[in-house]
Coordinates of C-alpha atoms in Angstrom, one line a residue:
M1 CA -31.7 -77.0 15.4
T2 CA -29.4 -74.4 13.7
F3 CA -29.7 -74.5 9.9
D4 CA -26.6 -76.1 8.3
R5 CA -25.3 -73.4 6.0
R6 CA -22.6 -75.5 4.4
K7 CA -25.1 -78.3 3.7
F8 CA -27.5 -75.6 2.2
L9 CA -24.8 -74.1 -0.1
G10 CA -23.5 -77.4 -1.1
G11 CA -26.9 -79.0 -1.7
S12 CA -28.0 -76.8 -4.6
V13 CA -29.3 -78.8 -7.6
V14 CA -30.0 -78.0 -11.2
A15 CA -33.7 -78.5 -12.0
G16 CA -35.2 -78.4 -15.5
A17 CA -32.8 -76.2 -17.4
G18 CA -30.8 -75.6 -14.2
V19 CA -31.3 -74.1 -11.0
V20 CA -29.4 -72.4 -8.7
L21 CA -27.6 -69.8 -7.2
T22 CA -28.1 -70.2 -3.5
G23 CA -25.5 -67.8 -2.2
A24 CA -22.3 -69.9 -2.8
G25 CA -19.3 -68.1 -4.2
T26 CA -19.0 -64.5 -5.1
P27 CA -22.3 -62.7 -5.5
T28 CA -23.0 -61.3 -9.0
A29 CA -23.7 -57.6 -9.6
A30 CA -26.9 -56.4 -8.1
A31 CA -30.0 -56.9 -10.3
A32 CA -31.9 -53.8 -11.4
P33 CA -35.1 -53.0 -9.5
A34 CA -38.1 -54.7 -11.0
A35 CA -40.1 -52.7 -13.5
P36 CA -43.8 -51.9 -12.9
T37 CA -45.7 -55.1 -13.3
G38 CA -48.5 -53.4 -15.1
G39 CA -46.5 -52.8 -18.3
G40 CA -43.2 -52.7 -20.2
G41 CA -41.7 -49.8 -18.2
G42 CA -40.9 -47.8 -21.4
A43 CA -39.5 -50.8 -23.3
G44 CA -38.3 -50.0 -26.8
R45 CA -38.8 -52.2 -29.9
G46 CA -36.4 -55.1 -30.4
R47 CA -35.6 -55.7 -26.8
E48 CA -35.3 -59.4 -25.9
R49 CA -38.1 -60.8 -23.8
Y50 CA -38.7 -64.1 -22.1
A51 CA -41.9 -65.4 -20.4
F52 CA -42.2 -68.1 -17.8
T53 CA -44.8 -69.3 -15.3
V54 CA -44.6 -70.0 -11.6
M55 CA -47.3 -72.3 -10.4
G56 CA -48.4 -72.5 -6.8
T57 CA -50.4 -74.5 -4.4
T58 CA -51.1 -74.0 -0.7
D59 CA -52.8 -75.6 2.3
L60 CA -52.8 -79.0 0.8
H61 CA -53.4 -80.5 4.3
G62 CA -52.7 -84.1 3.4
N63 CA -54.9 -84.4 0.4
V64 CA -53.6 -86.6 -2.3
F65 CA -56.8 -88.3 -3.6
N66 CA -60.1 -86.7 -4.4
W67 CA -61.5 -88.5 -1.4
D68 CA -63.3 -87.6 1.9
Y69 CA -62.1 -90.0 4.6
A70 CA -64.9 -88.8 6.9
T71 CA -67.7 -89.9 4.5
D72 CA -65.7 -92.8 2.9
A73 CA -66.6 -91.4 -0.5
E74 CA -65.4 -89.1 -3.3
F75 CA -65.0 -85.6 -2.0
D76 CA -67.8 -83.1 -2.8
D77 CA -69.0 -79.8 -1.4
K78 CA -71.8 -77.4 -2.3
D79 CA -69.6 -75.8 -5.1
H80 CA -68.6 -79.3 -6.4
N81 CA -64.9 -78.6 -5.8
D82 CA -62.4 -81.5 -6.1
V83 CA -59.3 -81.9 -3.9
G84 CA -55.9 -83.5 -3.9
L85 CA -52.5 -83.6 -5.4
A86 CA -53.5 -86.2 -8.0
K87 CA -55.8 -83.5 -9.6
I88 CA -53.1 -80.8 -9.2
S89 CA -50.6 -83.1 -11.0
T90 CA -52.8 -83.1 -14.1
L91 CA -53.2 -79.3 -14.1
V92 CA -49.4 -79.0 -13.7
D93 CA -48.8 -81.3 -16.6
E94 CA -51.2 -79.2 -18.8
V95 CA -49.4 -76.0 -17.9
R96 CA -46.0 -77.5 -18.6
R97 CA -47.1 -78.8 -22.0
E98 CA -48.4 -75.4 -22.9
K99 CA -45.5 -73.3 -21.6
G100 CA -42.7 -75.8 -21.9
R101 CA -41.5 -77.5 -18.8
K102 CA -38.2 -75.6 -18.7
N103 CA -40.2 -72.4 -18.6
T104 CA -42.1 -73.2 -15.4
L105 CA -41.5 -73.6 -11.7
L106 CA -43.8 -75.1 -9.1
I107 CA -43.9 -74.0 -5.4
D108 CA -46.2 -74.3 -2.4
A109 CA -47.0 -72.0 0.5
G110 CA -47.3 -74.5 3.3
D111 CA -49.6 -76.7 5.5
T112 CA -48.8 -79.9 3.9
I113 CA -48.5 -82.8 6.4
Q114 CA -51.6 -82.3 8.6
G115 CA -55.4 -82.3 7.9
T116 CA -56.6 -85.6 6.6
Q117 CA -56.7 -89.1 8.1
L118 CA -54.0 -90.0 5.6
A119 CA -51.7 -87.4 7.1
Y120 CA -52.6 -88.5 10.6
Y121 CA -52.0 -92.2 9.8
Y122 CA -48.5 -91.6 8.6
A123 CA -47.6 -89.3 11.5
K124 CA -49.1 -91.4 14.3
V125 CA -50.4 -94.9 13.3
D126 CA -47.7 -96.0 10.9
P127 CA -45.3 -93.1 11.6
I128 CA -42.6 -92.0 9.1
T129 CA -40.2 -91.6 12.0
D130 CA -40.0 -95.3 12.7
P131 CA -36.6 -96.7 11.8
H132 CA -38.1 -98.7 8.9
G133 CA -41.2 -96.5 8.5
P134 CA -42.8 -95.5 5.3
V135 CA -42.0 -92.4 3.2
H136 CA -44.7 -89.8 3.7
P137 CA -47.3 -90.0 0.9
M138 CA -47.2 -86.2 0.5
A139 CA -43.5 -86.3 -0.1
R140 CA -43.8 -89.1 -2.6
A141 CA -46.6 -87.3 -4.5
M142 CA -44.8 -83.9 -4.5
N143 CA -41.5 -85.5 -5.5
A144 CA -43.2 -87.2 -8.4
I145 CA -45.0 -84.0 -9.5
G146 CA -41.7 -82.1 -9.4
Y147 CA -42.1 -79.3 -6.9
D148 CA -39.2 -76.8 -6.8
A149 CA -39.8 -75.5 -3.2
A150 CA -42.3 -75.3 -0.5
A151 CA -42.7 -72.9 2.4
L152 CA -43.4 -74.2 5.9
G153 CA -46.9 -73.8 7.2
N154 CA -47.9 -73.6 10.9
H155 CA -49.5 -77.1 10.7
E156 CA -46.1 -78.6 9.7
F157 CA -45.2 -78.4 13.4
N158 CA -48.3 -80.1 14.8
Y159 CA -46.7 -83.5 15.1
G160 CA -43.4 -82.2 16.5
I161 CA -40.1 -81.3 14.9
P162 CA -38.9 -84.9 14.4
V163 CA -41.8 -85.7 12.1
L164 CA -41.2 -82.5 10.2
R165 CA -37.5 -83.2 9.8
K166 CA -38.2 -86.7 8.6
F167 CA -40.7 -85.3 6.0
E168 CA -38.1 -82.7 5.0
E169 CA -35.5 -85.5 4.6
S170 CA -37.9 -87.3 2.2
C171 CA -38.5 -84.3 0.0
R172 CA -36.5 -83.7 -3.2
F173 CA -37.1 -80.0 -2.9
P174 CA -36.3 -77.6 -0.1
L175 CA -38.7 -76.6 2.7
L176 CA -38.3 -72.9 3.1
G177 CA -38.7 -70.8 6.2
A178 CA -36.6 -67.6 6.5
N179 CA -38.4 -66.6 9.7
A180 CA -38.1 -70.0 11.4
V181 CA -34.9 -69.6 13.4
D182 CA -33.0 -71.3 16.1
A183 CA -34.3 -70.0 19.4
K184 CA -30.8 -69.5 20.8
T185 CA -28.7 -68.4 17.9
L186 CA -31.5 -66.8 15.8
R187 CA -29.9 -68.3 12.7
P188 CA -32.1 -70.0 10.1
A189 CA -33.3 -73.4 11.1
F190 CA -34.5 -74.2 7.6
R191 CA -33.5 -73.0 4.2
P192 CA -34.5 -69.3 3.8
Y193 CA -34.7 -69.3 0.0
V194 CA -33.7 -71.0 -3.2
I195 CA -32.7 -69.3 -6.5
K196 CA -33.8 -71.1 -9.6
R197 CA -32.1 -70.5 -12.9
L198 CA -34.2 -70.6 -16.1
R199 CA -32.4 -70.8 -19.5
T200 CA -33.7 -68.5 -22.2
P201 CA -33.4 -69.1 -25.9
R202 CA -30.4 -66.9 -26.2
G203 CA -28.7 -68.5 -23.2
R204 CA -29.1 -65.5 -20.8
D205 CA -30.4 -67.2 -17.6
V206 CA -33.1 -65.6 -15.6
R207 CA -32.5 -66.0 -11.9
V208 CA -35.8 -66.5 -10.0
A209 CA -35.5 -66.3 -6.2
V210 CA -38.2 -68.0 -4.0
L211 CA -38.2 -66.8 -0.4
G212 CA -40.2 -68.8 2.1
L213 CA -41.9 -67.2 5.1
T214 CA -44.0 -69.0 7.7
N215 CA -46.5 -67.9 10.4
P216 CA -45.4 -66.3 13.7
G217 CA -48.4 -67.9 15.3
I218 CA -46.5 -71.2 15.5
A219 CA -44.9 -69.8 18.6
I220 CA -48.4 -69.8 20.2
W221 CA -50.3 -72.6 18.5
D222 CA -47.4 -75.2 18.8
K223 CA -45.7 -73.9 21.9
A224 CA -45.3 -77.4 23.3
N225 CA -43.3 -78.5 20.2
V226 CA -41.2 -75.4 19.5
Q227 CA -40.7 -73.5 22.8
G228 CA -37.0 -73.1 23.5
K229 CA -36.1 -74.7 20.1
L230 CA -37.4 -72.4 17.4
A231 CA -38.5 -68.7 17.2
F232 CA -40.6 -67.1 14.5
P233 CA -40.0 -63.4 13.9
G234 CA -42.4 -61.3 11.8
L235 CA -42.7 -61.7 8.0
E236 CA -42.2 -58.0 7.3
E237 CA -38.9 -57.8 9.1
Q238 CA -37.5 -61.0 7.7
A239 CA -38.6 -60.1 4.1
A240 CA -36.9 -56.7 4.6
K241 CA -33.7 -58.6 5.6
W242 CA -33.7 -61.2 2.9
V243 CA -35.1 -59.6 -0.3
P244 CA -32.1 -57.1 -0.6
K245 CA -29.7 -60.0 -0.1
L246 CA -31.4 -62.0 -2.9
R247 CA -31.2 -58.9 -5.2
S248 CA -27.6 -58.4 -4.4
M249 CA -26.9 -62.1 -5.3
G250 CA -28.3 -61.5 -8.7
A251 CA -31.9 -62.4 -8.5
D252 CA -33.8 -61.0 -11.4
V253 CA -37.2 -62.0 -10.1
V254 CA -38.2 -62.4 -6.4
I255 CA -41.2 -64.5 -5.5
V256 CA -42.3 -65.0 -1.9
A257 CA -44.1 -68.1 -0.7
A258 CA -45.8 -66.8 2.4
H259 CA -47.9 -69.0 4.8
S260 CA -49.7 -65.8 5.9
G261 CA -53.1 -64.5 4.7
A262 CA -53.6 -61.1 3.0
S263 CA -56.1 -59.5 5.4
G264 CA -53.6 -57.8 7.8
T265 CA -55.4 -59.3 10.8
S266 CA -54.4 -61.6 13.6
S267 CA -56.4 -64.2 15.6
Y268 CA -54.1 -64.1 18.6
G269 CA -54.7 -60.5 19.6
D270 CA -51.7 -58.8 21.2
Q271 CA -50.0 -61.9 22.4
L272 CA -47.4 -61.5 19.6
P273 CA -46.0 -58.3 18.1
Y274 CA -46.2 -59.8 14.6
V275 CA -49.2 -59.9 12.3
E276 CA -50.6 -63.3 11.5
N277 CA -52.0 -62.5 8.0
A278 CA -49.2 -60.2 6.7
A279 CA -48.8 -61.0 3.0
A280 CA -50.3 -57.7 1.8
L281 CA -48.3 -55.7 4.3
V282 CA -45.1 -57.4 3.1
A283 CA -46.0 -56.4 -0.4
E284 CA -46.7 -52.9 0.6
K285 CA -43.7 -52.3 2.8
V286 CA -40.8 -54.4 1.4
P287 CA -39.3 -53.2 -1.9
G288 CA -38.0 -55.6 -4.5
I289 CA -40.8 -58.3 -4.4
D290 CA -42.5 -59.2 -7.7
A291 CA -45.2 -61.6 -6.6
I292 CA -46.4 -63.4 -3.4
L293 CA -48.0 -66.8 -3.3
V294 CA -50.3 -66.5 -0.3
G295 CA -51.4 -69.3 2.1
H296 CA -52.9 -69.9 5.4
A297 CA -56.3 -68.1 5.1
H298 CA -58.1 -70.8 3.0
V299 CA -59.6 -68.2 0.6
E300 CA -59.3 -67.8 -3.1
I301 CA -57.5 -64.8 -4.5
P302 CA -57.0 -65.2 -8.3
E303 CA -55.1 -61.9 -8.5
R304 CA -54.6 -58.9 -6.2
R305 CA -52.3 -56.0 -6.8
V306 CA -50.7 -54.2 -4.0
V307 CA -48.7 -51.0 -4.5
N308 CA -45.3 -50.9 -2.7
K309 CA -45.1 -47.6 -0.8
A310 CA -41.4 -47.2 -1.3
T311 CA -41.2 -47.8 -5.1
G312 CA -44.8 -47.2 -6.3
R313 CA -44.7 -50.5 -8.1
E314 CA -47.3 -53.2 -8.0
V315 CA -46.8 -56.6 -6.3
V316 CA -49.1 -59.4 -7.5
L317 CA -50.6 -61.6 -4.8
S318 CA -52.5 -64.8 -5.5
E319 CA -53.9 -67.5 -3.1
P320 CA -55.2 -70.8 -4.6
L321 CA -58.1 -72.4 -2.7
K322 CA -57.2 -75.0 0.0
W323 CA -56.7 -78.8 -0.3
G324 CA -55.6 -78.7 -4.0
Q325 CA -58.9 -77.2 -5.2
R326 CA -57.0 -74.6 -7.2
L327 CA -53.6 -74.0 -8.8
T328 CA -52.2 -70.5 -9.1
C329 CA -50.3 -69.5 -12.2
F330 CA -48.1 -66.4 -12.1
D331 CA -47.2 -65.4 -15.7
V332 CA -44.1 -63.4 -15.7
E333 CA -42.4 -61.6 -18.6
V334 CA -38.9 -60.2 -18.3
E335 CA -37.0 -57.9 -20.6
W336 CA -33.3 -57.5 -21.3
R337 CA -32.3 -54.0 -20.3
R338 CA -28.9 -52.5 -20.0
G339 CA -27.2 -55.9 -19.6
R340 CA -29.6 -57.5 -17.2
W341 CA -33.2 -58.9 -16.9
A342 CA -35.9 -56.7 -15.5
V343 CA -39.5 -57.6 -14.9
A344 CA -41.8 -56.2 -17.6
S345 CA -45.1 -57.7 -16.4
V346 CA -46.6 -60.1 -13.9
G347 CA -50.2 -61.4 -13.9
S348 CA -51.9 -64.3 -12.1
K349 CA -54.9 -66.5 -12.3
V350 CA -56.1 -69.7 -10.7
L351 CA -57.1 -73.0 -12.4
N352 CA -59.8 -75.2 -11.0
S353 CA -58.9 -78.8 -10.3
H354 CA -62.5 -80.1 -10.8
A355 CA -62.0 -79.5 -14.5
V356 CA -59.5 -82.4 -14.8
A357 CA -59.1 -86.0 -14.0
E358 CA -56.7 -87.4 -11.4
D359 CA -53.2 -88.2 -12.6
P360 CA -53.0 -92.1 -12.7
Q361 CA -49.3 -91.9 -12.0
I362 CA -50.0 -90.4 -8.6
T363 CA -53.1 -92.5 -7.7
D364 CA -51.4 -95.8 -8.8
M365 CA -48.2 -94.9 -6.8
L366 CA -50.2 -94.3 -3.6
R367 CA -53.1 -96.6 -3.9
A368 CA -51.8 -99.0 -1.3
A369 CA -51.1 -96.2 1.2
H370 CA -54.6 -94.9 0.7
A371 CA -56.2 -98.4 1.1
K372 CA -54.5 -98.8 4.5
V373 CA -56.0 -95.5 5.7
V374 CA -59.5 -96.4 4.4
T375 CA -59.3 -99.7 6.3
Y376 CA -58.2 -97.9 9.5
V377 CA -60.8 -95.3 9.5
N378 CA -63.7 -97.7 8.8
R379 CA -62.9 -99.9 11.9
V380 CA -66.0 -100.1 14.1
I381 CA -65.2 -99.1 17.7
G382 CA -68.7 -99.0 19.3
K383 CA -72.4 -98.2 18.9
S384 CA -74.5 -95.1 19.4
K385 CA -78.1 -95.3 20.7
A386 CA -79.1 -92.3 18.6
E387 CA -77.9 -90.2 15.7
M388 CA -76.2 -87.0 16.6
S389 CA -75.7 -84.2 14.0
A390 CA -73.7 -80.9 14.0
A391 CA -76.0 -79.3 11.5
E392 CA -77.6 -77.0 14.1
A393 CA -74.7 -76.8 16.5
P394 CA -73.8 -73.2 15.7
V395 CA -77.2 -71.9 16.8
K396 CA -78.5 -74.6 19.2
D397 CA -77.2 -76.6 22.1
T398 CA -76.7 -80.0 20.5
A399 CA -75.9 -83.4 21.8
I400 CA -72.9 -83.8 19.5
L401 CA -71.0 -80.9 21.1
D402 CA -72.2 -82.0 24.5
F403 CA -70.5 -85.4 23.8
I404 CA -67.1 -83.7 23.0
A405 CA -67.4 -81.6 26.2
F406 CA -68.4 -84.6 28.3
V407 CA -65.5 -86.8 27.2
Q408 CA -63.1 -83.9 27.8
A409 CA -64.5 -83.1 31.2
E410 CA -64.3 -86.7 32.3
A411 CA -60.7 -87.0 31.2
V412 CA -59.8 -83.9 33.2
R413 CA -61.6 -85.1 36.3
K414 CA -59.8 -88.4 36.2
A415 CA -56.5 -86.7 35.7
L416 CA -57.0 -84.3 38.6
A417 CA -58.3 -86.9 41.1
G418 CA -56.3 -86.7 44.3
S419 CA -54.6 -83.4 43.3
A420 CA -54.9 -80.0 44.9
H421 CA -57.5 -79.0 42.2
A422 CA -59.7 -82.1 42.5
A423 CA -62.4 -80.3 44.3
L424 CA -62.9 -77.6 41.7
P425 CA -65.9 -78.0 39.3
V426 CA -64.9 -78.9 35.8
L427 CA -66.4 -77.1 32.8
S428 CA -65.6 -78.0 29.2
Q429 CA -65.3 -76.0 26.0
A430 CA -66.3 -77.3 22.5
S431 CA -66.5 -75.8 19.0
C432 CA -68.4 -76.8 15.9
F433 CA -65.5 -77.7 13.5
S434 CA -67.8 -79.2 10.8
R435 CA -71.5 -78.6 10.3
T436 CA -71.6 -81.8 8.3
A437 CA -70.3 -84.0 11.2
Q438 CA -72.6 -86.7 12.5
V439 CA -72.5 -89.7 14.7
P440 CA -74.8 -92.4 13.2
A441 CA -77.2 -94.5 15.2
G442 CA -75.8 -98.0 15.4
D443 CA -72.2 -98.8 14.5
V444 CA -69.6 -96.1 15.1
S445 CA -66.3 -96.1 13.3
I446 CA -63.1 -94.2 13.7
R447 CA -64.0 -92.0 10.7
S448 CA -67.1 -90.8 12.5
M449 CA -64.9 -89.5 15.3
A450 CA -62.4 -88.1 12.9
A451 CA -65.2 -86.1 11.2
L452 CA -66.4 -85.0 14.6
Y453 CA -63.0 -83.8 15.7
P454 CA -60.8 -83.2 12.5
F455 CA -58.1 -81.2 14.2
D456 CA -55.1 -82.7 16.0
N457 CA -55.7 -80.6 19.1
T458 CA -54.7 -81.9 22.5
L459 CA -56.4 -81.3 25.9
E460 CA -55.5 -79.0 28.7
A461 CA -57.0 -77.9 32.0
R462 CA -56.9 -74.2 33.0
V463 CA -58.3 -72.4 36.1
L464 CA -60.7 -69.6 35.5
T465 CA -62.8 -67.4 37.8
G466 CA -66.5 -66.8 37.3
K467 CA -65.8 -63.2 36.1
Q468 CA -63.2 -64.5 33.6
L469 CA -65.6 -67.1 32.3
R470 CA -68.3 -64.5 31.7
E471 CA -65.8 -62.4 29.7
Y472 CA -64.8 -65.5 27.8
L473 CA -68.4 -66.3 26.9
E474 CA -69.0 -62.6 25.9
F475 CA -66.0 -62.8 23.6
S476 CA -67.3 -66.0 22.0
A477 CA -70.8 -64.5 21.5
R478 CA -69.4 -61.9 19.1
Y479 CA -69.8 -64.7 16.6
Y480 CA -73.5 -63.8 16.2
V481 CA -74.9 -61.0 13.9
Q482 CA -76.8 -58.4 16.0
T483 CA -80.4 -59.1 15.1
A484 CA -83.4 -56.9 16.1
P485 CA -86.4 -58.5 17.9
G486 CA -89.4 -59.6 15.9
G487 CA -89.6 -61.6 12.8
P488 CA -88.0 -64.9 11.9
V489 CA -84.3 -65.5 12.0
D490 CA -82.4 -67.3 9.3
P491 CA -79.9 -69.7 11.0
G492 CA -77.6 -69.4 8.0
R493 CA -77.3 -65.7 8.3
V494 CA -77.1 -65.1 12.0
T495 CA -73.6 -66.6 12.6
N496 CA -70.0 -65.8 11.5
A497 CA -70.3 -62.0 12.2
D498 CA -67.2 -60.1 11.0
G499 CA -65.9 -63.3 9.4
T500 CA -65.5 -65.2 12.7
P501 CA -65.2 -68.9 11.7
D502 CA -67.2 -71.6 13.3
Y503 CA -64.0 -73.0 15.0
N504 CA -63.6 -69.7 16.8
Y505 CA -67.0 -69.9 18.5
D506 CA -67.0 -71.8 21.8
V507 CA -69.8 -73.2 23.9
V508 CA -69.1 -74.1 27.5
S509 CA -70.8 -77.1 29.2
G510 CA -71.3 -77.2 33.0
V511 CA -73.0 -73.8 33.2
S512 CA -76.2 -72.4 31.9
Y513 CA -76.6 -69.2 30.0
E514 CA -78.5 -67.2 27.4
I515 CA -77.0 -65.2 24.4
D516 CA -79.1 -62.2 23.6
I517 CA -78.3 -61.4 19.9
A518 CA -80.4 -58.3 19.9
K519 CA -77.7 -56.7 22.1
P520 CA -74.3 -55.5 20.8
A521 CA -71.3 -57.8 21.2
G522 CA -69.9 -57.6 24.7
Q523 CA -73.3 -57.3 26.3
R524 CA -75.0 -60.6 25.3
I525 CA -74.5 -63.1 28.1
G526 CA -77.4 -63.3 30.5
K527 CA -78.8 -65.7 33.2
L528 CA -75.4 -67.2 33.6
T529 CA -75.7 -69.8 36.4
F530 CA -73.9 -72.7 37.9
G531 CA -75.8 -75.3 39.9
G532 CA -79.0 -73.3 39.5
K533 CA -77.5 -70.2 41.1
P534 CA -76.1 -67.0 39.6
L535 CA -72.4 -67.4 38.8
A536 CA -70.2 -65.6 41.4
D537 CA -67.3 -63.5 40.0
A538 CA -65.0 -65.1 42.6
A539 CA -66.0 -68.7 41.9
R540 CA -63.2 -70.9 40.6
F541 CA -63.4 -73.5 37.9
V542 CA -61.2 -75.8 35.9
L543 CA -61.9 -75.4 32.2
A544 CA -61.2 -78.4 29.9
V545 CA -59.9 -76.7 26.8
N546 CA -58.1 -77.6 23.6
N547 CA -54.5 -76.5 23.3
Y548 CA -55.2 -74.2 20.3
R549 CA -57.5 -72.1 22.4
A550 CA -55.3 -72.5 25.6
S551 CA -52.3 -71.2 23.7
G552 CA -54.2 -68.1 22.4
G553 CA -55.8 -69.3 19.2
G554 CA -58.8 -67.1 18.4
G555 CA -57.7 -64.5 20.9
F556 CA -60.1 -65.5 23.6
P557 CA -59.5 -63.6 26.9
H558 CA -57.8 -65.0 30.1
V559 CA -57.4 -68.7 29.1
A560 CA -53.9 -68.3 27.6
S561 CA -52.6 -66.7 30.8
A562 CA -54.6 -68.9 33.2
E563 CA -53.0 -71.4 35.5
Q564 CA -52.4 -74.7 33.7
V565 CA -53.1 -77.6 36.1
W566 CA -52.9 -80.5 33.6
S567 CA -52.2 -81.3 29.9
T568 CA -51.7 -84.3 27.7
S569 CA -50.0 -84.9 24.4
E570 CA -52.8 -87.2 23.3
E571 CA -55.1 -85.8 20.7
I572 CA -58.7 -85.1 21.8
R573 CA -59.9 -87.2 18.9
N574 CA -58.0 -90.1 20.3
L575 CA -59.5 -89.5 23.8
I576 CA -62.9 -89.7 22.2
I577 CA -62.1 -92.9 20.3
A578 CA -60.7 -94.5 23.4
W579 CA -63.8 -93.5 25.4
V580 CA -66.0 -95.1 22.8
E581 CA -63.9 -98.3 22.7
A582 CA -63.9 -98.5 26.5
S583 CA -67.6 -97.7 27.0
G584 CA -68.9 -99.6 24.0
V585 CA -72.1 -97.4 23.8
I586 CA -72.7 -93.7 23.2
D587 CA -76.0 -92.8 25.0
P588 CA -77.0 -89.1 24.6
A589 CA -79.2 -89.5 27.7
V590 CA -76.1 -89.6 29.8
F591 CA -74.6 -86.3 28.7
A592 CA -77.0 -84.2 26.5
S593 CA -78.8 -81.3 28.0
V594 CA -79.9 -77.8 26.8
D595 CA -77.7 -75.4 28.8
W596 CA -77.5 -72.4 26.5
K597 CA -79.8 -70.8 24.0
L598 CA -80.1 -67.7 21.7
T599 CA -82.6 -65.1 22.7
R600 CA -83.7 -61.6 21.6
D601 CA -84.9 -59.4 24.5
G602 CA -85.3 -62.6 26.6
M603 CA -87.4 -64.4 24.0
P604 CA -86.0 -67.6 22.5
V605 CA -84.9 -67.3 18.9
F606 CA -85.5 -71.0 18.1

């Protein structure tokens, strides 16, 4: 797994007007520290200046077309956003025409090869790893658009290292991950950086370094794929290691592509010593960075300025919205001072992809690949006796989440039959991943199940006690906004307290309980029973749980350290599809029941 330094140094290529200084040969003299991004830094008249633009995307998640495979229709949301690389390609072409292609770079901040059924199809159904398998559509599109570099995202590791390496092999640009290192040698397992060389009108090249940083949470979320193979140190420590090296090699401008949000928070509690969303901390603590392309958090940040504590200079952060909905543009101006380039100003903005048409070059190139996926997801696999909707799942016990929990519990019971844990009751966890998910009455297709369970999570079985389960449920119930008794409750305003996303709220089937939202978080679970009797602290259960939660995702207590008694590499979505194919009929009467409800001082909310 160790990164091949000779291959890296020998594999530099000139792009546009020419790129590269990647560390080969004798380093040039150290570049001067960047000037304040807010102005010219005392520039005098007549000094030579040069402007260029670094464009950026992030969290593309397998979106090429402006298409929703779950609805089998053009993508749309309440804000009428559009998605996909075909739209991004048009925006990129417009910027290149305006600025001049040789005055632009295009980078990405990760999460590229997972997220849509198109991404799943070419990882699992017609895998790119087959000896004569296809080239990944995301690689084909990004190559055609002309990306210069892309950071690794955590979801790059979801399908295992061989799929990622095959994707990397197909890309005509480097995948960067300075803090993705070999677990044994701690040497880089991927390229840490690339230095691109831009020609100015007077021939004085500007050297732009792009440092790639990925998320330490990979060690938790994809433990099964990376344990013993790769390690993921913190972003701050690795940036502090690499940025001075880039400056010493002559980098005039340093851009970081970081698959890490800007909030300074972590979803995995204290399980890792590194911060999950560390982009702003990197800007604040590591001198020598001019701009950071932020990823991972799926939020829109047109421009945020963070003052570096060591230098007092501003670092510009920008995060374009997910799935190709936005394109970030960092506009950089440098000035020739005392025999070298220094940054005079940096600003950023985002462009909205719904303002442009899809690039026909991209759509024509990948139309056949898209058609294969559409045919696959529309295959009918069974029937449902009733429609099931997730619209109210965040506030009510709904049949659609009961269905997920039921299939998971059944799979675990079958797997544990005849084992030492076969006599333990099986409970099952489920989350509302999409409030728009629904299973129609009548024919059920693969796309219905894909919408119901869009993530590529796998299933595990962990042993919890009654006391641990109560604490697990209390932690989950922090999702609700504390609401005083009396008066109506707006379902749209009572959830997502403190920014907790829907996917980090769990319901548990197999027990009965109430959640009193009039009480403060940590004191909400009441009337917790099993088999009609109060739940005993010492009782033992097997919890059917997805691997994201079992590995610490969301920071739920106990489950990550609980005894694992079974696991499978099969995605939960595929377990659901297989169950429907084998059973032929989904009948809510078999599995649906109201086992939990929201209350205020004991009175039902809904």
